[in-house]
Amino acid sequence: DADVTQTPRNRITKTGKRIMLECSQTKGHDRMYWYRQDPGLGLRLIYYSFDVKDINKGEISDGYSVSRQAQAKFSLSLESAIPNQTALYFCATSAGHNEETQYFGPGTRLLVL
Amino acid sequence: GEDVEQSLFLSVREGDSSVINCTYTDSSSTYLYWYKQEPGAGLQLLTYIFSNMDMKQDQRLTVLLNKKDKHLSLRIADTQTGDSAIYFCAETSTDSWGKLQFGAGTQVVVTP
């Protein structure tokens, strides 16, 4: 079984709708991250969490919110989706404590019409 | 913010060596990474190098780090069709609290 899973894998929604993307991990890592990938721009950090009580904004947090429900779960919400949020979204985890290697989920492809 | 730059495209013939280059600006980089993304898949960690090293070899992969020039490269020996993918360079530093800064990715196409 995959260590980092994301649901759904694909999603089509309409402008103005609220949607949630979910991430779960079985690696026992404290740190979790949400990125979006756009062609030619690499990955950009949206939000990150270093433990259950810790939430931090990344480079491009506007229009997004997150919830760290447990050590293993980190969800990303788009409160009112807009077309320029169409992208590939990745969740990642790392152990922290001087072990910074990040492990990625398979991604969620989101299309906002 | 700090930048990581890569060329966007590389074409290589099967059996040849591929060299993917990356430059970065962060003077306090600690770890530098290479990730591989195959079509429709997430990012797979290929290898990483600590900033006090200048070379790391792992089977067909060789990572070279020139810290003075802030230049990182990934050499793939005997490139195969299965090596066709997007390769991302990323770095983290003592200032970034574990966050990764990614390059835009290099699309590698392996031709027969």
XYZ file of N, CA and C in Angstrom, chain A residues 5-11 88 105-110, chain B residues 40-42:
51
model
N -1.356 8.815 0.506
C -2.485 8.684 -0.413
C -3.259 9.989 -0.478
N -3.855 10.223 -1.635
C -4.642 11.434 -1.840
C -5.980 11.060 -2.460
N -7.035 11.727 -1.986
C -8.354 11.538 -2.582
C -9.029 12.884 -2.748
N -9.785 13.067 -3.845
C -9.869 12.180 -4.995
C -8.625 12.279 -5.869
N -8.488 11.430 -6.858
C -7.354 11.534 -7.778
C -7.655 12.522 -8.896
N -8.911 12.650 -9.227
C -9.340 13.606 -10.248
C -10.635 14.256 -9.784
N -10.788 15.559 -10.105
C -12.009 16.240 -9.690
C -12.303 17.362 -10.668
N -2.503 20.584 -10.715
C -2.233 19.284 -10.097
C -1.770 19.562 -8.675
N 2.574 12.155 -2.381
C 1.435 11.378 -2.812
C 1.327 11.391 -4.325
N 0.340 10.682 -4.884
C 0.208 10.549 -6.338
C -0.397 11.765 -7.026
N -0.952 12.683 -6.240
C -1.506 13.906 -6.820
C -2.998 13.838 -7.058
N -3.623 15.021 -7.044
C -5.027 15.196 -7.408
C -5.094 16.193 -8.548
N -5.695 15.767 -9.645
C -5.850 16.670 -10.794
C -7.198 17.370 -10.669
N -7.160 18.689 -10.541
C -8.370 19.484 -10.336
C -8.619 20.378 -11.533
N 1.473 11.189 -15.203
C 0.337 10.783 -14.390
C 0.681 10.335 -12.984
N 1.904 10.536 -12.583
C 2.333 10.052 -11.274
C 2.831 11.192 -10.396
N 3.032 10.886 -9.136
C 3.602 11.846 -8.202
C 5.107 11.922 -8.340
